[in-house]
Coordinates of C-alpha atoms and ligand atoms in Angstrom, one line a residue:
M1 CA 38.1 6.8 32.3
P2 CA 38.4 3.1 32.9
G3 CA 36.0 1.9 35.6
T4 CA 33.4 4.6 35.1
T5 CA 30.1 4.8 33.3
K6 CA 29.5 8.4 32.5
V7 CA 25.4 9.2 33.3
R8 CA 24.2 12.7 32.0
S9 CA 21.2 14.4 30.9
S10 CA 21.2 16.8 27.9
R11 CA 19.6 19.1 30.5
E12 CA 22.9 19.0 32.1
A13 CA 24.7 19.0 28.7
V14 CA 23.4 22.1 27.6
V15 CA 24.7 24.3 30.6
L16 CA 28.0 22.2 30.8
D17 CA 31.1 23.4 29.2
E18 CA 33.8 21.3 28.2
R19 CA 35.7 21.5 31.3
K20 CA 32.7 20.7 33.3
A21 CA 32.0 17.8 30.9
S22 CA 35.5 16.5 31.7
I23 CA 35.1 16.7 35.3
L24 CA 32.0 14.6 35.3
E25 CA 33.8 11.9 33.3
A26 CA 36.9 12.3 35.5
D27 CA 34.9 11.8 38.6
G28 CA 33.3 8.6 37.1
C29 CA 29.7 9.6 37.7
A30 CA 28.3 6.4 38.4
G31 CA 25.8 8.8 39.9
P32 CA 22.5 8.4 41.6
G33 CA 20.8 7.7 38.2
I34 CA 20.2 9.7 35.0
A35 CA 18.0 12.5 34.8
C36 CA 15.5 11.3 32.4
E37 CA 11.7 11.7 31.5
Q38 CA 12.2 15.4 31.5
A39 CA 10.9 18.0 29.3
S40 CA 13.6 18.8 26.4
A41 CA 15.6 22.1 27.7
A42 CA 14.0 25.3 25.9
G43 CA 16.4 26.5 23.4
A44 CA 18.7 23.5 23.1
V45 CA 18.5 21.4 20.0
S46 CA 17.0 18.0 21.0
Q47 CA 16.5 15.0 18.4
R48 CA 13.2 14.3 20.3
A49 CA 10.3 14.5 18.3
C50 CA 7.0 16.6 19.5
V51 CA 4.0 15.1 21.2
F52 CA 1.9 15.2 18.2
C53 CA 4.6 13.0 16.4
G54 CA 4.5 10.4 19.6
A55 CA 0.8 10.0 19.1
R56 CA 0.9 9.7 15.5
V57 CA 3.7 7.2 15.1
V58 CA 1.5 5.0 17.4
L59 CA -1.8 5.2 15.9
N60 CA -0.7 5.6 12.1
P61 CA -0.5 2.3 11.6
I62 CA -4.2 1.1 12.4
T63 CA -4.9 0.1 8.4
D64 CA -8.6 1.3 8.4
A65 CA -8.2 4.4 10.2
F66 CA -8.3 8.0 8.9
H67 CA -5.8 10.8 10.1
I68 CA -7.0 14.5 10.3
I69 CA -4.3 16.7 11.5
H70 CA -6.0 20.0 12.9
G71 CA -3.3 22.4 12.3
P72 CA -0.9 23.9 10.0
I73 CA 0.2 22.2 6.9
G74 CA 3.6 21.3 8.2
C75 CA 2.5 19.4 10.8
S76 CA 1.4 16.8 8.1
S77 CA 4.8 15.9 7.4
Y78 CA 4.6 13.1 9.8
T79 CA 2.9 10.8 7.2
W80 CA 3.1 6.8 6.4
D81 CA 6.2 7.4 4.2
I82 CA 8.2 8.1 7.5
R83 CA 6.9 5.3 9.2
G84 CA 7.0 2.3 6.9
S85 CA 4.4 0.3 8.5
L86 CA 2.9 -2.4 6.0
T87 CA -0.4 -3.5 5.8
S88 CA -2.1 -6.8 4.9
G89 CA -5.5 -5.1 4.8
Q90 CA -6.8 -1.5 3.7
D91 CA -4.2 1.4 3.0
L92 CA -6.3 4.2 4.0
Y93 CA -3.9 5.0 6.8
R94 CA -1.3 5.9 4.1
H95 CA -3.3 9.1 3.5
S96 CA -2.8 12.1 5.4
F97 CA -5.1 15.1 5.9
S98 CA -4.8 18.5 7.3
T99 CA -7.1 21.5 7.9
D100 CA -4.1 23.6 7.0
L101 CA -5.1 26.6 9.5
S102 CA -4.0 29.9 8.1
E103 CA -4.1 33.3 9.7
T104 CA -7.5 33.8 9.2
D105 CA -8.3 30.4 11.2
V106 CA -6.0 31.8 13.9
I107 CA -8.0 35.1 14.4
F108 CA -11.5 33.3 13.9
G109 CA -11.2 29.8 15.0
G110 CA -10.7 26.7 13.1
E111 CA -13.8 24.7 14.4
K112 CA -15.9 25.2 11.3
K113 CA -13.1 24.2 9.1
L114 CA -12.6 20.9 11.2
A115 CA -16.2 20.1 10.9
R116 CA -16.2 20.3 7.3
A117 CA -12.9 18.5 7.1
I118 CA -14.3 15.5 9.0
D119 CA -17.7 15.5 6.9
Q120 CA -15.8 15.6 3.6
T121 CA -13.5 12.9 4.7
V122 CA -16.5 10.6 5.7
E123 CA -18.3 11.2 2.6
A124 CA -15.3 10.6 0.3
H125 CA -13.7 7.7 2.1
A126 CA -16.2 6.0 4.7
P127 CA -13.6 5.3 7.3
N128 CA -14.4 3.2 10.2
V129 CA -12.8 5.8 12.7
V130 CA -11.2 9.1 12.4
F131 CA -8.4 10.6 14.6
V132 CA -8.3 14.4 15.0
Y133 CA -5.1 15.7 16.2
A134 CA -4.9 19.0 17.5
T135 CA -1.5 20.3 17.0
C136 CA 0.4 23.2 18.4
I137 CA -1.7 26.1 16.5
A138 CA -5.2 24.5 17.4
G139 CA -4.0 24.5 21.3
V140 CA -2.7 27.8 21.4
I141 CA -6.2 29.3 19.7
G142 CA -7.9 26.9 21.9
D143 CA -10.4 25.3 19.4
D144 CA -12.7 22.7 21.3
V145 CA -11.6 19.8 19.2
G146 CA -13.2 17.2 21.6
A147 CA -17.0 19.2 20.9
V148 CA -16.3 19.1 17.3
C149 CA -15.4 15.4 17.4
K150 CA -18.6 14.6 19.4
A151 CA -20.7 16.2 17.1
A152 CA -19.4 14.6 14.1
E153 CA -19.8 11.2 15.7
E154 CA -23.4 11.9 16.5
R155 CA -23.9 13.2 12.7
H156 CA -22.2 10.1 11.1
G157 CA -22.5 7.3 13.6
I158 CA -18.8 6.3 13.6
R159 CA -15.9 6.9 16.0
V160 CA -14.2 10.4 15.7
I161 CA -11.5 10.5 18.5
P162 CA -9.7 13.5 19.4
V163 CA -6.2 13.3 20.3
Q164 CA -5.1 16.6 22.0
A165 CA -1.5 16.5 20.9
P166 CA 0.0 20.1 20.7
G167 CA 3.6 19.5 20.3
F168 CA 4.5 22.0 22.7
S169 CA 2.7 20.1 25.6
G170 CA 5.4 17.9 26.6
H171 CA 7.5 15.6 24.4
K172 CA 7.1 12.5 22.4
A173 CA 6.4 10.1 25.3
Q174 CA 3.4 12.2 26.2
G175 CA 2.2 11.5 22.9
Y176 CA 2.5 7.8 23.4
R177 CA 0.1 8.1 26.3
L178 CA -2.4 10.2 24.3
A179 CA -2.5 7.5 21.8
G180 CA -3.1 4.8 24.3
D181 CA -5.7 6.5 25.7
A182 CA -7.3 6.9 21.8
I183 CA -6.7 3.1 21.5
M184 CA -8.6 2.6 24.7
K185 CA -11.7 4.5 23.2
L186 CA -11.5 1.7 20.4
I187 CA -10.9 -1.5 22.8
G188 CA -13.4 -0.2 25.4
T189 CA -13.2 -1.3 29.0
T190 CA -15.6 -4.0 29.4
P191 CA -13.6 -7.2 30.7
F192 CA -13.6 -10.4 29.0
P193 CA -14.2 -13.7 31.2
R194 CA -10.7 -14.6 32.0
D195 CA -11.5 -18.2 31.8
K196 CA -12.6 -18.0 28.4
A197 CA -9.3 -15.6 27.4
R198 CA -7.2 -17.0 24.5
G199 CA -4.0 -15.9 22.7
I200 CA -2.2 -12.7 23.0
N201 CA -1.9 -9.0 21.9
I202 CA 1.5 -7.7 20.9
L203 CA 1.9 -4.3 21.8
G204 CA 4.5 -1.9 20.4
D205 CA 5.4 -3.8 17.1
F206 CA 4.3 -1.1 14.1
N207 CA 5.1 -3.9 11.5
L208 CA 7.7 -2.0 10.1
A209 CA 9.2 -4.0 7.1
G210 CA 6.8 -6.5 8.0
E211 CA 8.3 -7.3 11.4
M212 CA 4.9 -8.0 12.9
W213 CA 4.4 -10.8 10.2
I214 CA 7.6 -12.6 11.1
V215 CA 6.9 -12.6 14.8
K216 CA 3.2 -13.7 14.1
N217 CA 4.5 -16.7 11.7
Y218 CA 6.9 -17.7 14.6
L219 CA 4.1 -17.9 17.0
A220 CA 1.6 -19.5 14.7
G221 CA 4.2 -22.2 14.3
L222 CA 4.2 -22.7 17.9
G223 CA 0.6 -22.7 18.3
I224 CA 0.2 -19.2 19.8
D225 CA -2.9 -17.2 18.5
V226 CA -2.3 -13.4 18.0
I227 CA -5.6 -11.6 18.7
T228 CA -4.3 -8.3 17.4
G229 CA -1.2 -6.5 16.9
I230 CA -1.4 -2.8 18.5
T231 CA -1.0 -1.4 16.2
G232 CA 1.3 -2.7 13.7
D233 CA -1.2 -4.1 10.7
S234 CA -4.3 -3.5 12.8
C235 CA -8.0 -2.7 11.9
C236 CA -10.4 -1.2 14.2
D237 CA -12.6 -4.8 14.2
E238 CA -9.3 -6.5 15.4
L239 CA -8.7 -3.9 18.1
A240 CA -12.1 -4.4 19.6
C241 CA -11.2 -8.0 20.3
A242 CA -8.2 -7.1 22.2
P243 CA -10.1 -8.0 25.6
Q244 CA -10.2 -11.5 24.7
A245 CA -6.4 -12.0 25.0
K246 CA -4.7 -14.0 27.9
L247 CA -1.7 -12.0 27.7
N248 CA -0.2 -8.8 26.4
V249 CA 3.4 -9.0 25.4
V250 CA 4.8 -5.4 25.0
Q251 CA 7.7 -4.9 22.4
C252 CA 8.2 -1.1 22.4
A253 CA 8.1 -0.6 25.9
G254 CA 8.4 3.2 25.9
S255 CA 5.3 3.6 23.8
M256 CA 3.3 0.9 25.1
T257 CA 3.8 0.0 28.8
A258 CA 1.3 2.9 30.1
L259 CA -1.1 1.2 27.7
A260 CA -0.2 -2.4 29.0
K261 CA -0.8 -1.2 32.6
R262 CA -4.2 0.5 31.6
M263 CA -5.3 -2.9 29.9
E264 CA -4.3 -4.9 33.2
R265 CA -6.0 -2.3 35.4
D266 CA -9.2 -2.0 33.4
L267 CA -9.5 -5.5 31.6
G268 CA -7.3 -7.8 33.8
I269 CA -4.9 -8.7 31.0
P270 CA -1.2 -9.1 32.5
Y271 CA 1.6 -8.2 30.4
I272 CA 5.4 -9.1 29.8
K273 CA 7.9 -7.0 28.1
V274 CA 9.7 -8.7 25.4
S275 CA 12.2 -7.7 22.5
F276 CA 12.8 -9.5 19.0
Y277 CA 16.1 -8.0 18.4
G278 CA 19.1 -10.2 18.6
I279 CA 19.4 -13.9 19.0
E280 CA 19.6 -13.8 22.8
D281 CA 16.4 -11.6 23.1
T282 CA 14.3 -13.2 20.6
V283 CA 14.9 -16.8 22.1
S284 CA 14.2 -15.4 25.8
S285 CA 11.2 -13.6 24.6
L286 CA 9.7 -16.6 22.8
M287 CA 10.3 -18.8 25.8
R288 CA 8.9 -16.3 28.2
I289 CA 5.5 -15.9 26.0
A290 CA 5.2 -19.8 25.8
E291 CA 5.8 -19.9 30.1
A292 CA 3.4 -17.4 30.6
L293 CA 0.8 -18.9 28.7
G294 CA 1.5 -21.9 30.9
E295 CA 1.2 -24.9 28.4
P296 CA 4.0 -27.4 28.7
E297 CA 3.7 -28.6 25.2
T298 CA 4.0 -25.0 23.8
V299 CA 7.0 -24.6 25.9
E300 CA 8.8 -27.4 24.5
R301 CA 7.7 -26.7 21.1
T302 CA 9.1 -23.4 21.7
R303 CA 12.6 -24.5 23.2
V304 CA 12.9 -27.0 20.1
F305 CA 11.9 -24.1 17.6
C306 CA 14.8 -21.8 19.2
E307 CA 17.5 -24.1 19.2
E308 CA 16.9 -24.9 15.7
Q309 CA 17.0 -21.3 14.5
T310 CA 19.9 -20.5 16.6
R311 CA 21.8 -23.4 15.2
L312 CA 20.8 -22.1 11.7
L313 CA 22.6 -18.7 12.6
D314 CA 25.8 -20.4 13.8
P315 CA 27.3 -19.8 10.0
V316 CA 26.2 -16.0 10.2
V317 CA 27.8 -15.3 13.5
A318 CA 31.1 -17.4 12.3
R319 CA 30.9 -15.4 9.0
Y320 CA 30.7 -12.1 10.6
R321 CA 31.9 -12.0 13.9
P322 CA 35.8 -11.9 12.7
R323 CA 34.8 -9.0 10.4
L324 CA 33.2 -7.1 13.4
E325 CA 34.9 -8.1 16.7
G326 CA 36.6 -5.6 18.5
R327 CA 34.6 -2.7 16.9
R328 CA 33.1 0.0 18.8
A329 CA 29.1 0.9 18.6
A330 CA 27.2 4.2 19.4
I331 CA 23.6 3.5 19.9
Y332 CA 21.0 6.5 19.9
V333 CA 17.4 5.4 19.4
G334 CA 13.8 6.0 20.8
G335 CA 13.2 3.7 23.4
G336 CA 15.5 1.8 26.1
F337 CA 14.3 -1.5 25.3
K338 CA 15.8 -1.1 21.8
A339 CA 18.8 0.2 23.3
I340 CA 19.3 -2.6 25.6
S341 CA 18.8 -5.3 22.9
L342 CA 21.4 -3.7 20.6
I343 CA 23.8 -3.7 23.2
R344 CA 23.5 -7.4 23.7
Q345 CA 23.2 -7.8 19.8
F346 CA 26.5 -6.1 19.2
R347 CA 28.0 -8.4 21.9
E348 CA 26.8 -11.6 19.8
F349 CA 29.4 -10.3 17.1
G350 CA 32.0 -9.5 19.4
M351 CA 31.3 -5.7 19.4
D352 CA 31.2 -3.0 22.4
A353 CA 28.7 -0.1 23.1
V354 CA 30.8 2.8 23.7
M355 CA 27.9 5.3 23.7
V356 CA 24.1 4.4 24.4
G357 CA 21.3 6.9 24.3
T358 CA 17.7 7.4 24.1
Q359 CA 15.1 9.8 23.6
T360 CA 12.4 8.3 25.8
G361 CA 14.2 5.9 28.3
R362 CA 12.9 5.4 31.9
P363 CA 15.1 5.1 34.9
E364 CA 14.8 1.3 34.9
D365 CA 15.9 1.0 31.3
Y366 CA 18.9 3.0 32.3
E367 CA 19.5 0.9 35.3
V368 CA 19.7 -2.3 32.7
I369 CA 21.8 -0.4 30.5
R370 CA 24.3 0.5 32.9
S371 CA 24.7 -3.1 34.3
L372 CA 25.3 -4.3 30.5
V373 CA 27.6 -1.6 29.0
S374 CA 31.6 -1.9 29.6
P375 CA 33.5 0.5 32.0
G376 CA 33.8 3.9 29.8
C377 CA 30.6 3.5 27.8
V378 CA 28.9 7.1 27.9
V379 CA 25.1 6.9 28.6
L380 CA 22.9 9.7 27.4
D381 CA 19.2 10.7 27.6
D382 CA 17.6 13.1 25.0
A383 CA 21.1 14.2 23.7
N384 CA 21.1 17.0 21.1
P385 CA 23.4 16.4 17.8
S386 CA 26.5 18.2 19.4
E387 CA 26.6 15.7 22.1
L388 CA 26.3 13.0 20.0
E389 CA 29.2 14.1 18.0
K390 CA 31.4 14.9 21.0
F391 CA 30.8 11.5 22.6
M392 CA 31.1 9.3 19.2
L393 CA 34.3 11.1 18.2
E394 CA 35.8 11.1 21.9
R395 CA 34.9 7.2 22.3
G396 CA 35.9 6.4 18.7
A397 CA 32.5 4.9 17.4
D398 CA 33.0 2.7 14.5
I399 CA 29.2 3.0 13.7
L400 CA 26.2 4.8 15.1
V401 CA 22.6 3.0 15.0
G402 CA 20.0 5.6 14.9
G403 CA 17.3 6.9 13.1
V404 CA 16.6 9.2 10.1
K405 CA 17.9 12.6 12.3
E406 CA 21.2 10.9 12.9
R407 CA 22.2 9.6 9.8
P408 CA 23.7 12.8 8.3
L409 CA 25.5 13.4 11.6
A410 CA 27.1 10.0 11.3
Y411 CA 28.1 10.3 7.6
K412 CA 29.5 14.0 8.1
L413 CA 31.7 12.4 10.6
G414 CA 32.7 9.6 8.6
V415 CA 31.2 7.0 10.9
A416 CA 29.3 4.3 9.4
F417 CA 25.5 4.0 10.1
C418 CA 22.8 1.7 10.6
D419 CA 19.1 2.8 10.3
H420 CA 17.0 1.2 13.4
N421 CA 14.1 3.5 13.0
H422 CA 10.8 3.9 11.2
E423 CA 11.5 4.6 7.8
R424 CA 13.8 1.5 7.0
K425 CA 12.5 -0.9 4.4
H426 CA 14.2 -4.2 5.8
P427 CA 13.3 -6.4 8.7
L428 CA 15.6 -6.0 11.9
A429 CA 13.5 -8.2 14.1
G430 CA 13.4 -11.9 14.5
F431 CA 16.1 -14.6 13.5
V432 CA 15.7 -13.4 10.0
G433 CA 16.6 -9.6 11.3
V434 CA 20.0 -11.0 12.9
R435 CA 21.0 -12.0 9.5
N436 CA 19.8 -8.7 8.0
F437 CA 21.5 -6.8 11.1
A438 CA 24.8 -8.6 10.7
E439 CA 25.1 -8.0 6.8
E440 CA 24.0 -4.4 7.4
I441 CA 26.6 -3.1 10.0
N442 CA 28.9 -5.3 8.2
S443 CA 28.8 -3.8 4.8
S444 CA 28.5 0.0 6.5
M445 CA 31.4 -0.4 8.9
N446 CA 33.7 -2.3 6.1
S447 CA 32.6 -0.1 3.2
P448 CA 35.7 0.9 1.0
V449 CA 34.5 4.5 1.1
W450 CA 35.7 4.9 4.6
T451 CA 39.1 4.7 3.2
Y452 CA 38.5 7.9 1.0
V453 CA 37.1 10.0 3.9
Ligands
LIG501 S1 5.9 20.8 17.3 FE1 4.0 21.7 16.8 S2 3.9 22.6 14.8 FE2 5.7 21.4 15.0 S3 5.2 19.2 14.2 FE3 4.8 19.1 16.3 S4 2.6 19.8 16.6 FE4 3.2 20.5 14.6

């Protein structure tokens, strides 16, 4: 209904029938704010990933780390290949190991099996650090994973870090927090003298399709050092240098804000939130980084660089805008920061967001989303497939931007799709990402295949 923004949670939606949903919309639920950061409703199908997945996706890109999943083999399906983080160094992180807990282990306990798995891993691969993830079954049978890891550390003289991540113990955002705790164990809590601090850490860029390299190249050209990425294309030695940074820049706010706050509290490193998706956000992020570092020459150099890059993209916008203008976008992504950037990025091409949802958005993200979207846009937290389907059809979305779980849904509805998640193989960040994004949404939406559907 014109003049309204609908704000609903899936918790509400799973108990709402069609009539009640219509009432909410007719009421123009500008509402007190979206109910978010809640457990997914039991029995409802949620698109959210589990706690273990949240922890694994953050820690997996550390290139010289080793990951042992203490649980049934099925949990190990979260491997490198669904993450797509690239490495400039070792590729140990691409392996995925499991203790493959079975019925006998459930009865007698899996601690001895885990200890043997760690020993074998250290002998065969000599990793610098081993992360041990306790998944649902290990959590249910009560294996003391912390004690097994501590004993292994003493035996082998390397870091063996437990990540207590049973999938049922919350949702993906809880996994992010656990990953942040594990990273702090690598980084340590000894502050570096602030007057000697230099450069920045980039938090929440996982080097998907080399995006960390793109951003690092921009920053290198501007004379800004990157101490380490957390965790894209990082290694244990680099991570240990993180306390030396003058500033933390947080790209994926959903997964990394808690860690940034902890680093600010324990190490005295301030942080800013950034996004390198879309022209507007990339320019503003680079400028804010330069300004936060406080060197006037760097600020001026950044301003000139951004103007040049924006000018170079003028023909791209001029070419694609007439083909995209007036079309309607549905967005369903992991965190709020990406959803916000996507709303702005679609606007750069004259497109409007008609449905915006996230898996782990925070109240402040939804406030920004609500301030950006046009009247009539549906805003959702932790949606399930039938909700996505309902609102995409109702709002006449021409394209859905989402992840691997949403792709079949869009295609079944005859709606174009843009993959903006872990497994994509082409970069969408930075100025080059603007070009790739425009090409992808144009080729997907304007494909002749839709005339046959
Ligand atoms: S929900 Fe539990 S069993 Fe399923 S992948 Fe997550 S940790 Fe493993």
